[in-house]
Coordinates of C-alpha atoms in Angstrom, one line a residue:
Chain A
M763 CA 12.7 3.1 -12.3
R764 CA 9.5 1.7 -13.8
S765 CA 8.4 2.2 -17.3
D766 CA 5.4 0.5 -19.3
R767 CA 7.6 -0.8 -22.2
A768 CA 10.0 -2.8 -22.9
P769 CA 13.0 -2.3 -24.8
L770 CA 12.9 -3.5 -28.1
G771 CA 16.0 -5.9 -27.7
L772 CA 13.5 -7.8 -24.8
K773 CA 11.3 -8.1 -27.0
I774 CA 12.8 -10.0 -29.6
A775 CA 14.3 -12.5 -26.8
A776 CA 11.4 -13.1 -25.7
G777 CA 9.8 -13.4 -29.3
L778 CA 12.9 -16.2 -29.6
G779 CA 12.6 -17.6 -26.4
L780 CA 9.0 -18.8 -27.0
A781 CA 9.7 -19.5 -30.7
F782 CA 12.1 -21.9 -29.6
M783 CA 10.2 -23.8 -27.2
H784 CA 7.2 -23.9 -29.7
L785 CA 8.7 -24.3 -33.1
P786 CA 9.4 -27.9 -32.6
I787 CA 5.5 -28.8 -31.2
L788 CA 4.6 -27.1 -34.9
L789 CA 7.1 -29.5 -36.8
I790 CA 5.8 -32.3 -35.2
F791 CA 2.1 -31.4 -36.7
V792 CA 3.7 -30.5 -39.9
Y793 CA 5.8 -34.1 -39.6
A794 CA 2.1 -35.7 -39.5
F795 CA 1.4 -34.7 -42.9
T796 CA 4.4 -35.6 -45.0
T797 CA 4.6 -38.1 -47.9
E798 CA 8.0 -39.3 -46.6
D799 CA 7.8 -42.3 -44.2
K800 CA 11.3 -43.4 -43.9
S801 CA 13.3 -40.1 -42.4
Y802 CA 12.1 -36.7 -41.1
Q803 CA 13.2 -34.4 -44.4
W804 CA 12.7 -30.8 -44.6
P805 CA 10.7 -29.6 -47.1
P806 CA 8.4 -32.4 -46.9
P807 CA 8.6 -33.6 -50.1
G808 CA 4.4 -33.7 -50.2
F809 CA 1.5 -33.4 -48.3
T810 CA -0.8 -36.2 -47.1
T811 CA -3.8 -37.1 -44.7
K812 CA -3.5 -40.5 -45.1
W813 CA -1.4 -41.5 -42.4
F814 CA -4.3 -40.4 -40.2
G815 CA -6.3 -43.3 -41.8
V816 CA -3.0 -45.6 -41.7
T817 CA -3.1 -44.6 -37.8
W818 CA -6.8 -45.2 -37.4
A819 CA -6.3 -48.9 -38.4
R820 CA -3.5 -49.7 -36.5
P821 CA -4.3 -52.2 -33.5
D822 CA -1.5 -51.3 -31.4
V823 CA -2.3 -47.6 -31.2
W824 CA -5.8 -48.4 -29.8
E825 CA -4.5 -51.1 -27.5
A826 CA -1.5 -48.7 -26.1
L827 CA -4.0 -45.7 -26.3
S828 CA -6.8 -47.4 -24.4
L829 CA -4.3 -48.6 -21.5
S830 CA -3.1 -44.7 -21.4
V831 CA -6.6 -43.5 -20.7
R832 CA -7.6 -46.4 -17.9
V833 CA -4.2 -46.3 -15.9
A834 CA -5.0 -42.3 -16.1
A835 CA -8.6 -42.9 -15.1
I836 CA -7.6 -45.3 -12.4
S837 CA -4.6 -43.5 -11.0
T838 CA -6.3 -39.8 -11.2
A839 CA -9.5 -41.6 -9.7
I840 CA -6.8 -43.0 -6.7
A841 CA -5.3 -40.2 -6.1
L842 CA -8.4 -38.0 -5.9
V843 CA -10.0 -40.0 -3.5
L844 CA -6.6 -40.2 -0.9
G845 CA -5.2 -36.5 -2.2
T846 CA -8.5 -35.1 -0.5
L847 CA -8.3 -37.0 2.7
C848 CA -4.7 -36.5 3.3
A849 CA -5.4 -32.6 2.5
A850 CA -8.5 -32.2 5.0
A851 CA -6.1 -33.8 7.7
V852 CA -3.0 -31.6 7.3
S853 CA -5.3 -29.3 7.0
R854 CA -7.9 -29.3 9.1
T855 CA -6.1 -30.4 12.4
K856 CA -2.5 -30.4 14.0
F857 CA -1.0 -34.0 14.9
F858 CA 2.7 -35.0 15.7
G859 CA 4.6 -35.6 12.5
R860 CA 2.0 -33.3 9.9
E861 CA 4.6 -31.5 8.3
V862 CA 6.5 -34.6 8.4
V863 CA 3.5 -36.4 6.4
S864 CA 3.0 -32.9 4.2
L865 CA 6.7 -32.9 2.9
M866 CA 6.4 -37.2 2.0
V867 CA 3.4 -36.4 0.3
I868 CA 5.0 -33.8 -2.4
L869 CA 8.5 -35.9 -2.2
P870 CA 7.4 -38.3 -5.2
I871 CA 6.7 -35.0 -7.7
A872 CA 10.2 -33.6 -6.5
L873 CA 12.1 -37.0 -7.0
P874 CA 13.6 -37.7 -10.0
G875 CA 11.1 -40.2 -12.1
I876 CA 14.1 -42.0 -12.7
I877 CA 14.2 -42.9 -8.3
T878 CA 10.7 -43.4 -8.1
G879 CA 10.7 -46.1 -10.9
I880 CA 13.6 -48.1 -10.0
S881 CA 12.7 -48.1 -6.6
L882 CA 9.1 -49.3 -6.7
R883 CA 10.7 -51.9 -9.7
S884 CA 12.6 -53.1 -6.9
A885 CA 9.9 -53.0 -4.1
F886 CA 7.9 -54.6 -6.2
N887 CA 10.2 -57.1 -7.0
L888 CA 11.3 -57.8 -3.4
A889 CA 7.5 -58.5 -3.2
D890 CA 6.7 -60.5 -5.7
I891 CA 4.0 -58.8 -7.5
P892 CA 4.1 -59.7 -11.2
F893 CA 4.0 -56.6 -13.5
S894 CA 0.7 -55.8 -14.9
F895 CA -1.6 -53.0 -15.4
W896 CA -1.6 -52.8 -11.8
T897 CA 1.7 -51.8 -11.3
I898 CA 1.5 -48.9 -13.6
V899 CA -1.8 -47.5 -12.1
L900 CA 0.6 -47.5 -8.4
G901 CA 3.4 -46.1 -10.0
H902 CA 1.7 -43.1 -11.7
A903 CA -0.9 -42.8 -8.6
T904 CA 2.5 -41.5 -6.6
F905 CA 2.8 -38.9 -8.3
C906 CA -1.0 -37.7 -9.5
V907 CA -1.6 -38.0 -5.4
V908 CA 0.5 -35.0 -5.3
V909 CA -0.7 -32.8 -7.9
V910 CA -4.7 -33.4 -6.1
Y911 CA -3.4 -32.7 -2.6
N912 CA -1.4 -29.6 -3.6
N913 CA -4.6 -28.6 -5.5
A914 CA -7.2 -29.8 -2.8
V915 CA -4.5 -28.6 0.6
A916 CA -4.4 -25.1 -1.1
R917 CA -8.2 -24.7 -1.5
F918 CA -9.0 -26.2 2.2
R919 CA -6.3 -23.5 4.1
R920 CA -8.6 -20.7 1.7
T921 CA -11.5 -22.0 3.1
S922 CA -12.4 -20.8 6.6
G923 CA -13.0 -23.5 9.0
S924 CA -15.5 -22.6 10.7
L925 CA -17.6 -23.2 8.0
V926 CA -17.8 -26.7 8.6
E927 CA -18.7 -25.7 12.5
A928 CA -21.6 -23.5 11.0
S929 CA -22.8 -26.4 8.7
M930 CA -22.9 -28.3 12.2
D931 CA -24.0 -25.7 14.2
L932 CA -27.2 -25.6 11.9
G933 CA -28.0 -29.2 12.3
A934 CA -26.0 -30.9 9.3
D935 CA -24.1 -34.1 10.5
G936 CA -20.7 -35.0 8.9
F937 CA -22.3 -36.5 6.3
Q938 CA -24.1 -33.9 4.9
T939 CA -21.3 -31.1 6.0
F940 CA -19.3 -32.8 3.3
R941 CA -21.7 -33.3 0.5
Y942 CA -23.5 -29.6 1.0
V943 CA -20.3 -27.1 2.2
I944 CA -17.5 -29.1 1.9
L945 CA -17.6 -30.3 -1.6
P946 CA -19.0 -27.9 -3.5
N947 CA -16.1 -25.3 -2.1
I948 CA -13.3 -27.7 -3.2
A949 CA -15.0 -29.0 -6.0
T950 CA -13.1 -27.0 -8.8
A951 CA -9.7 -27.4 -6.8
L952 CA -10.5 -31.5 -7.2
L953 CA -11.4 -31.3 -10.9
A954 CA -8.3 -29.1 -11.7
G955 CA -5.9 -31.7 -9.7
G956 CA -7.6 -34.6 -10.9
M957 CA -6.8 -32.9 -14.9
L958 CA -3.3 -32.2 -14.3
A959 CA -2.8 -35.6 -12.6
F960 CA -4.5 -37.3 -15.6
A961 CA -2.5 -35.3 -17.8
L962 CA 0.8 -36.0 -16.0
S963 CA -0.3 -39.7 -16.6
F964 CA -1.2 -40.1 -19.7
D965 CA 2.1 -38.7 -21.1
E966 CA 4.8 -40.2 -18.0
V967 CA 7.2 -42.4 -19.5
I968 CA 9.8 -42.9 -17.1
V969 CA 8.2 -44.5 -13.8
T970 CA 6.3 -46.2 -16.6
T971 CA 8.7 -47.9 -17.9
F972 CA 10.1 -49.4 -14.8
T973 CA 7.0 -50.6 -13.3
A974 CA 5.4 -51.9 -16.9
G975 CA 5.4 -55.3 -17.9
Q976 CA 4.9 -56.0 -21.6
Q977 CA 2.0 -53.5 -21.8
Q978 CA 2.9 -50.4 -23.7
T979 CA 1.5 -46.9 -23.0
L980 CA 1.3 -44.5 -25.8
P981 CA 4.0 -42.4 -24.5
I982 CA 6.2 -45.9 -24.6
W983 CA 4.5 -47.2 -27.4
M984 CA 5.9 -44.0 -29.7
L985 CA 9.2 -44.2 -27.7
E986 CA 9.4 -47.4 -29.4
E987 CA 8.3 -46.5 -32.6
L988 CA 10.3 -43.9 -33.0
V989 CA 13.6 -46.4 -33.6
R990 CA 11.3 -48.4 -35.8
P991 CA 11.7 -46.8 -39.7
R992 CA 8.2 -47.7 -41.1
E993 CA 5.2 -45.9 -41.2
R994 CA 6.7 -42.7 -39.2
P995 CA 4.3 -40.3 -39.8
V996 CA 1.6 -42.6 -37.4
T997 CA 4.1 -41.3 -34.2
N998 CA 3.6 -37.8 -35.3
V999 CA 0.1 -38.1 -35.9
V1000 CA -0.6 -40.3 -32.3
A1001 CA 1.7 -37.5 -30.9
M1002 CA -0.9 -34.4 -32.0
V1003 CA -3.2 -36.3 -30.1
V1004 CA -1.0 -36.4 -27.4
V1005 CA -0.8 -33.2 -27.3
I1006 CA -4.4 -32.0 -27.6
V1007 CA -5.3 -34.7 -25.1
T1008 CA -3.4 -33.4 -22.5
F1009 CA -3.3 -29.7 -23.2
L1010 CA -6.9 -29.2 -23.1
P1011 CA -7.0 -30.8 -19.5
I1012 CA -4.2 -28.3 -18.6
L1013 CA -6.0 -25.7 -20.1
G1014 CA -9.4 -27.0 -18.1
A1015 CA -7.1 -27.1 -15.0
Y1016 CA -5.6 -22.9 -15.6
Y1017 CA -9.5 -21.4 -16.2
L1018 CA -11.2 -23.3 -13.3
T1019 CA -8.7 -22.3 -10.7
R1020 CA -8.4 -18.8 -11.9
G1021 CA -10.1 -16.1 -9.9
T1022 CA -10.5 -18.5 -7.1
D1023 CA -8.3 -16.1 -5.3
T1024 CA -10.7 -14.7 -2.8
V1025 CA -10.5 -16.2 0.6
A1026 CA -13.7 -18.9 0.3
G1027 CA -15.7 -18.0 4.1
Q1028 CA -13.1 -15.2 5.4
G1029 CA -16.3 -13.0 5.1
K1030 CA -14.9 -9.8 6.3
Chain B
M1274 CA -37.3 -18.9 39.9
R1275 CA -37.0 -18.7 36.0
T1276 CA -35.9 -21.4 34.1
S1277 CA -32.2 -21.8 33.7
A1278 CA -31.3 -22.1 30.2
V1279 CA -27.5 -23.0 30.4
R1280 CA -25.7 -24.4 33.4
F1281 CA -22.2 -24.9 34.2
D1282 CA -21.5 -27.4 36.9
G1283 CA -17.4 -27.2 37.7
V1284 CA -17.1 -27.2 33.6
S1285 CA -13.4 -27.5 32.6
R1286 CA -11.5 -27.5 29.2
H1287 CA -7.9 -28.2 29.8
Y1288 CA -5.2 -28.5 26.6
G1289 CA -2.7 -30.3 28.0
E1290 CA -1.0 -28.0 30.8
V1291 CA -3.4 -25.3 29.5
R1292 CA -6.7 -24.4 31.4
A1293 CA -8.8 -22.9 28.6
V1294 CA -11.5 -22.8 31.2
D1295 CA -11.3 -24.1 34.7
A1296 CA -13.4 -25.0 37.1
V1297 CA -16.1 -22.7 35.8
D1298 CA -20.0 -22.4 37.5
L1299 CA -22.4 -20.7 35.8
D1300 CA -26.3 -20.4 35.9
I1301 CA -28.1 -18.7 32.7
A1302 CA -31.8 -18.1 32.9
E1303 CA -33.7 -18.4 30.0
G1304 CA -34.5 -15.4 28.2
E1305 CA -31.6 -13.5 29.4
F1306 CA -29.0 -11.2 27.5
F1307 CA -25.7 -12.6 29.4
A1308 CA -21.9 -11.1 28.3
M1309 CA -18.8 -12.9 28.9
L1310 CA -16.3 -10.4 29.2
G1311 CA -12.6 -10.9 29.1
P1312 CA -9.2 -10.1 27.4
S1313 CA -8.3 -12.6 24.6
G1314 CA -7.1 -15.8 26.2
S1315 CA -9.5 -15.8 28.6
G1316 CA -11.5 -18.7 28.4
K1317 CA -15.0 -17.0 27.2
T1318 CA -14.5 -18.0 23.4
T1319 CA -14.2 -21.6 24.4
C1320 CA -16.9 -21.2 26.9
L1321 CA -19.4 -20.4 23.9
R1322 CA -17.5 -23.2 22.1
L1323 CA -18.5 -25.4 24.8
I1324 CA -22.0 -24.3 24.7
A1325 CA -22.5 -24.7 21.2
G1326 CA -20.8 -28.4 20.8
F1327 CA -17.2 -27.6 19.3
E1328 CA -15.6 -28.6 22.4
Q1329 CA -16.1 -31.0 25.0
P1330 CA -15.4 -30.6 28.9
T1331 CA -12.4 -31.9 30.1
D1332 CA -14.5 -32.1 33.6
G1333 CA -17.8 -30.8 35.2
D1334 CA -21.2 -30.8 33.1
I1335 CA -22.4 -28.9 31.1
V1336 CA -26.4 -28.8 31.3
I1337 CA -28.6 -27.4 28.3
F1338 CA -32.8 -26.5 29.3
G1339 CA -32.2 -29.2 31.9
E1340 CA -30.4 -32.1 30.5
T1341 CA -26.8 -32.4 30.1
A1342 CA -25.0 -32.0 26.8
Q1343 CA -22.6 -34.8 27.7
G1344 CA -21.7 -36.3 24.1
V1345 CA -24.7 -34.1 22.3
P1346 CA -22.9 -33.2 18.9
P1347 CA -23.2 -30.0 17.9
Y1348 CA -26.1 -30.4 15.5
K1349 CA -28.3 -32.2 18.0
R1350 CA -28.3 -29.0 20.7
H1351 CA -31.4 -26.4 20.3
V1352 CA -28.2 -23.8 20.1
N1353 CA -27.5 -21.8 17.1
T1354 CA -24.3 -19.5 16.7
V1355 CA -23.2 -16.7 14.9
F1356 CA -19.7 -17.1 14.3
Q1357 CA -17.3 -14.0 14.6
D1358 CA -16.1 -14.3 11.2
Y1359 CA -19.7 -14.7 10.1
A1360 CA -19.0 -17.9 8.5
L1361 CA -21.7 -17.4 5.9
F1362 CA -21.1 -20.1 2.8
P1363 CA -19.4 -18.7 0.0
H1364 CA -21.1 -20.7 -2.5
L1365 CA -24.3 -20.5 -1.7
N1366 CA -26.7 -16.7 -2.5
V1367 CA -27.8 -14.9 0.6
L1368 CA -31.0 -16.7 0.5
D1369 CA -29.3 -20.6 0.4
N1370 CA -27.3 -19.7 3.5
V1371 CA -30.2 -18.5 5.6
A1372 CA -32.5 -21.2 4.4
Y1373 CA -29.6 -23.9 5.0
G1374 CA -30.5 -25.4 8.5
L1375 CA -34.3 -25.7 7.0
M1376 CA -33.0 -27.3 4.3
I1377 CA -30.9 -29.8 6.8
A1378 CA -34.0 -30.4 8.7
G1379 CA -35.5 -31.6 5.2
K1380 CA -38.6 -29.0 4.7
P1381 CA -39.5 -28.6 1.1
K1382 CA -37.7 -25.4 -1.0
R1383 CA -41.1 -23.1 -1.2
E1384 CA -41.6 -23.1 2.8
R1385 CA -37.4 -22.6 3.4
H1386 CA -37.4 -20.0 1.1
A1387 CA -40.5 -18.5 2.5
A1388 CA -39.2 -18.5 6.3
A1389 CA -35.7 -17.6 4.8
E1390 CA -37.0 -13.9 3.4
A1391 CA -39.3 -13.3 7.2
A1392 CA -35.8 -13.8 8.6
L1393 CA -34.4 -11.6 6.5
E1394 CA -37.2 -9.1 6.9
L1395 CA -36.9 -9.3 10.5
V1396 CA -32.4 -8.4 10.0
A1397 CA -33.6 -5.5 8.1
L1398 CA -32.3 -7.0 5.1
P1399 CA -35.5 -7.8 2.9
G1400 CA -35.0 -8.7 -1.0
Y1401 CA -31.1 -9.3 -0.7
G1402 CA -31.5 -12.9 -0.9
A1403 CA -30.6 -13.3 -4.6
R1404 CA -26.8 -12.0 -3.6
K1405 CA -23.9 -13.7 -3.2
P1406 CA -22.2 -13.0 0.4
S1407 CA -18.6 -11.7 -1.2
E1408 CA -21.3 -8.4 -2.1
L1409 CA -22.3 -7.9 0.9
S1410 CA -20.8 -5.0 3.4
G1411 CA -19.9 -6.1 6.4
G1412 CA -23.0 -5.3 8.6
Q1413 CA -25.1 -7.3 5.8
R1414 CA -23.2 -10.3 6.6
Q1415 CA -23.4 -10.1 10.1
R1416 CA -27.2 -9.8 9.7
V1417 CA -27.6 -12.6 7.1
A1418 CA -25.3 -14.4 9.9
L1419 CA -27.7 -13.6 12.3
A1420 CA -30.7 -14.3 10.0
R1421 CA -29.1 -17.7 9.2
A1422 CA -28.5 -18.9 13.4
L1423 CA -32.1 -17.6 14.5
I1424 CA -34.1 -19.8 11.2
N1425 CA -34.0 -23.4 13.4
E1426 CA -35.9 -21.2 16.2
P1427 CA -32.7 -21.9 19.0
R1428 CA -33.6 -21.0 22.7
V1429 CA -29.9 -20.1 23.0
L1430 CA -28.6 -17.9 20.8
L1431 CA -24.9 -17.6 20.7
L1432 CA -22.6 -14.4 19.1
D1433 CA -19.2 -15.0 19.5
E1434 CA -17.4 -11.2 19.2
P1435 CA -20.6 -10.3 17.0
L1436 CA -19.5 -6.6 16.4
G1437 CA -15.9 -7.2 16.7
A1438 CA -15.4 -6.5 12.7
L1439 CA -17.9 -3.8 12.3
D1440 CA -16.8 0.2 12.4
L1441 CA -17.8 2.3 15.3
K1442 CA -21.0 3.7 14.4
L1443 CA -22.1 0.8 12.7
R1444 CA -21.4 -1.1 16.3
E1445 CA -23.5 1.3 18.3
Q1446 CA -26.7 0.4 15.9
M1447 CA -25.9 -3.0 15.8
Q1448 CA -25.9 -2.9 19.7
D1449 CA -29.6 -0.8 20.2
E1450 CA -30.8 -4.1 17.2
L1451 CA -29.2 -6.8 18.6
K1452 CA -31.1 -5.1 22.2
D1453 CA -34.2 -5.0 20.5
L1454 CA -34.0 -8.4 18.6
Q1455 CA -33.6 -10.3 21.7
R1456 CA -36.1 -8.4 23.3
K1457 CA -38.4 -9.4 20.8
L1458 CA -37.6 -13.0 20.4
G1459 CA -37.9 -13.2 24.0
I1460 CA -34.7 -16.0 23.5
T1461 CA -31.6 -16.0 25.1
F1462 CA -28.4 -14.4 24.1
I1463 CA -24.7 -15.1 25.1
F1464 CA -22.3 -13.2 24.1
V1465 CA -18.9 -12.8 23.4
T1466 CA -16.7 -9.7 23.9
H1467 CA -13.9 -7.9 25.0
D1468 CA -15.2 -4.9 24.9
Q1469 CA -16.1 -3.6 28.1
G1470 CA -18.8 -1.0 26.4
E1471 CA -20.8 -3.6 24.5
A1472 CA -21.1 -5.7 27.7
L1473 CA -22.2 -3.4 30.1
S1474 CA -24.7 -1.7 27.8
M1475 CA -26.5 -4.5 26.3
A1476 CA -26.1 -7.5 28.9
D1477 CA -28.9 -8.2 31.7
R1478 CA -25.4 -10.1 33.7
V1479 CA -21.7 -9.7 32.7
A1480 CA -19.3 -12.3 33.6
V1481 CA -15.8 -10.9 33.8
F1482 CA -13.5 -13.7 32.8
N1483 CA -9.8 -13.9 33.3
E1484 CA -7.4 -16.8 33.1
G1485 CA -10.0 -19.7 32.6
K1486 CA -12.2 -18.1 35.6
I1487 CA -15.0 -16.3 35.9
V1488 CA -13.7 -13.5 38.4
Q1489 CA -17.0 -11.2 38.7
I1490 CA -20.8 -12.2 37.7
G1491 CA -23.1 -9.6 37.7
K1492 CA -25.3 -6.9 36.5
P1493 CA -23.3 -4.0 34.4
E1494 CA -23.4 -1.4 37.6
D1495 CA -22.5 -3.8 40.0
I1496 CA -19.2 -4.7 37.6
Y1497 CA -18.7 -1.1 36.5
Y1498 CA -18.8 0.6 39.9
R1499 CA -18.8 -2.1 42.8
P1500 CA -15.8 -4.3 41.0
E1501 CA -14.9 -7.4 43.3
V1502 CA -10.8 -8.1 42.2
P1503 CA -8.7 -5.4 41.2
F1504 CA -8.5 -7.5 37.8
V1505 CA -12.3 -6.1 37.3
A1506 CA -11.8 -2.6 38.5
D1507 CA -8.7 -2.7 35.7
F1508 CA -10.0 -4.1 33.2
V1509 CA -13.8 -2.8 33.0
G1510 CA -13.4 0.9 32.3
S1511 CA -10.0 0.8 33.3
S1512 CA -10.8 2.4 37.7
N1513 CA -7.6 3.3 39.4
V1514 CA -6.3 0.4 41.4
L1515 CA -5.3 1.5 45.1
P1516 CA -2.7 -0.9 46.4
P1517 CA -3.4 -1.5 50.2
R1518 CA -0.2 0.3 52.0
V1519 CA -2.4 3.4 50.8
V1520 CA -5.8 2.1 51.3
E1521 CA -5.0 1.4 54.8
K1522 CA -3.9 5.0 55.6
M1523 CA -6.9 6.3 54.2
A1524 CA -9.7 3.6 55.3
G1525 CA -8.1 1.8 58.0
Q1526 CA -8.9 -1.2 55.8
W1527 CA -5.9 -3.6 54.6
S1528 CA -7.3 -4.5 51.1
H1529 CA -7.3 -2.7 47.6
A1530 CA -9.7 -0.4 46.1
S1531 CA -10.6 0.6 43.1
V1532 CA -12.0 4.6 42.6
R1533 CA -13.4 5.4 38.6
P1534 CA -11.1 8.2 36.7
E1535 CA -14.3 10.7 36.4
A1536 CA -14.5 10.4 40.3
V1537 CA -10.7 11.4 40.5
K1538 CA -10.5 15.1 41.2
L1539 CA -6.9 17.3 41.2
V1540 CA -6.2 20.1 43.5
D1541 CA -3.1 22.6 43.1
A1542 CA -0.3 21.2 45.2
G1543 CA -0.4 24.8 47.0
I1544 CA -4.0 24.9 48.0
G1545 CA -5.0 21.7 49.9
A1546 CA -3.0 19.5 52.5
D1547 CA -5.5 16.5 52.2
G1548 CA -5.7 13.7 49.3
L1549 CA -1.9 12.1 48.3
H1550 CA 0.7 13.5 46.2
A1551 CA 1.3 13.0 42.9
T1552 CA 3.1 14.0 39.6
V1553 CA 1.2 14.8 36.4
H1554 CA 2.9 12.5 33.4
S1555 CA 0.5 13.5 30.8
T1556 CA -2.4 14.7 29.3
A1557 CA -4.4 13.5 26.6
F1558 CA -7.7 15.5 25.3
I1559 CA -10.2 12.5 24.5
G1560 CA -13.0 14.6 23.0
T1561 CA -15.4 14.3 26.0
A1562 CA -13.0 14.6 28.5
T1563 CA -9.0 15.2 28.9
R1564 CA -7.3 12.1 29.9
V1565 CA -4.3 13.1 32.9
S1566 CA -2.1 10.1 33.9
L1567 CA -0.3 10.6 37.1
D1568 CA 2.6 9.1 38.8
L1569 CA 1.8 8.6 42.3
D1570 CA 4.4 7.2 44.9
G1571 CA 4.7 3.5 43.6
F1572 CA 1.6 3.3 41.8
S1573 CA 0.3 5.1 39.1
M1574 CA -3.5 6.9 38.6
V1575 CA -5.7 7.9 35.7
A1576 CA -8.0 11.5 36.1
L1577 CA -10.4 11.9 33.8
L1578 CA -11.3 15.9 33.8
P1579 CA -14.8 17.4 32.5
K1580 CA -14.7 20.2 30.5
G1581 CA -13.4 23.5 31.9
A1582 CA -11.6 22.0 34.3
R1583 CA -8.7 23.4 35.0
I1584 CA -5.6 21.1 33.0
P1585 CA -1.9 20.7 34.8
D1586 CA 1.0 20.6 32.7
A1587 CA 3.0 17.5 32.4
G1588 CA 5.3 17.1 35.3
E1589 CA 3.2 19.6 37.5
Q1590 CA 2.6 18.7 41.2
V1591 CA -0.7 18.4 42.2
H1592 CA -3.1 16.6 45.3
V1593 CA -5.4 14.2 44.0
T1594 CA -8.6 13.5 45.8
W1595 CA -12.2 11.9 45.5
G1596 CA -15.1 11.5 47.9
S1597 CA -15.4 9.3 50.1
E1598 CA -18.3 7.6 48.3
D1599 CA -16.7 6.8 45.4
L1600 CA -13.6 4.7 47.3
H1601 CA -14.7 1.1 46.6
L1602 CA -13.1 -1.4 48.7
M1603 CA -12.6 -5.0 47.6
D1604 CA -11.7 -8.5 48.5
A1605 CA -8.6 -8.7 50.4
A1606 CA -6.1 -9.5 47.7

């Protein structure tokens, strides 16, 4: 039995489920405009846009934002290089332990962040590496590589291997083949993977808590700010920015990888 | 003596224990239309890939126009390939696909696009340049792949099962066109196929592959009428292979022999006393003829009966005969 219309009860249940997931986010936005700055009071006693100005003037916000952007950018860059290389190796060649490598690359995203965090922290301690910007980057790169790898490996699998041979056959050396055939075919997958990796890194809390020294990334800053009862709506303003900054790349990634289901180079 | 285009000197390609290509000797002349025929896994495609440079021989030497191909990468060989799946670049339009080789060679855009247009004309696809490969039919993609492979003016064109993905009618049309093209260009075509009809109708010479070795090499008529080993008789056109004990009784020689199915005649068991006693296993109408499967003493045969012949029923007892000139003796097995 199959019908085109869902029963009314199911529609309502689905609507409630979606509302439950998304209304709290709207609340965050609403509190960014409240006049009450000590507690979250409903309904907000008044509306103001002054918190945007206050946020703009706070150097700690800028510091955290700048750190987050730099960490996300560099982890993404590392992930793009390593993830692509790894995906190419796993999908293009057969070697002993290939499945194991594939699993071990994906593992960091399946492991709870707290495990990754603790293990990295103790590893850094053992190796006497002081916590710094670079330890945060390393921590983030572990899971950023996974998203890039997953995107790239799927595209590599769908790109016919004979394309590379066709390019070589027509006179292109390895570099030219990469430049003119491989890169154009995996570009959207890399962009999508990169955007997802950036978004993941940008709002990461758990691994960061374990791998950061004194620095505060934006999510860490927000976490600390929540327990402090001063200028609370500043946190909400920042939250709004984070939602927008992470949502846009994810949306972009979705649009980039949509409609690429046809097998590239299948040719039949 | 014509120049040798591609020569194999005891070439082997082994993957561990698997002997994909095993001590193959081969000499293909310039301008020849050469077919490599065999079942899948017989080593024919590996041979093609060895010529293209995608594989390196584990033993022996490949000589292309007098120069060893040892260590020469694919992009430095004057050999181009039409791939089985065509391998058109999905991100480029048809014109840029065809012009790819010239783009890599550093030819200016105007020049390479003009050459690509000419190549598309050659394969009867003028004006298709702006389309994406995904917008073409299988037959059109095949032509684009052909034009792309020809743009670098190779001295040898390799074709890997070029017609495998096309339907029957298109396949027959492309067979004629490929043959014409080869005559017009005068370059060496080496093509790999598992379809004996294709190999026999197109090629000047055919090499039949089995288990990594060439079992027979020769003109299509030789392969078809004078198979040297039972495998060729069986694989090419499904000849009947008679076991030595039967052949010895009939021809006085201990060897295998082959009889083409269309040469086999059936006589009612009651009438003729000569010939072999057989039981009809089954019959099948196949359009141009009727195919009769026969059970003999310990082996089976197939007869193709022309239109108008009396078709026996399954289970009927018959005698099987053929003209003495139709019995082809093979080397002792």
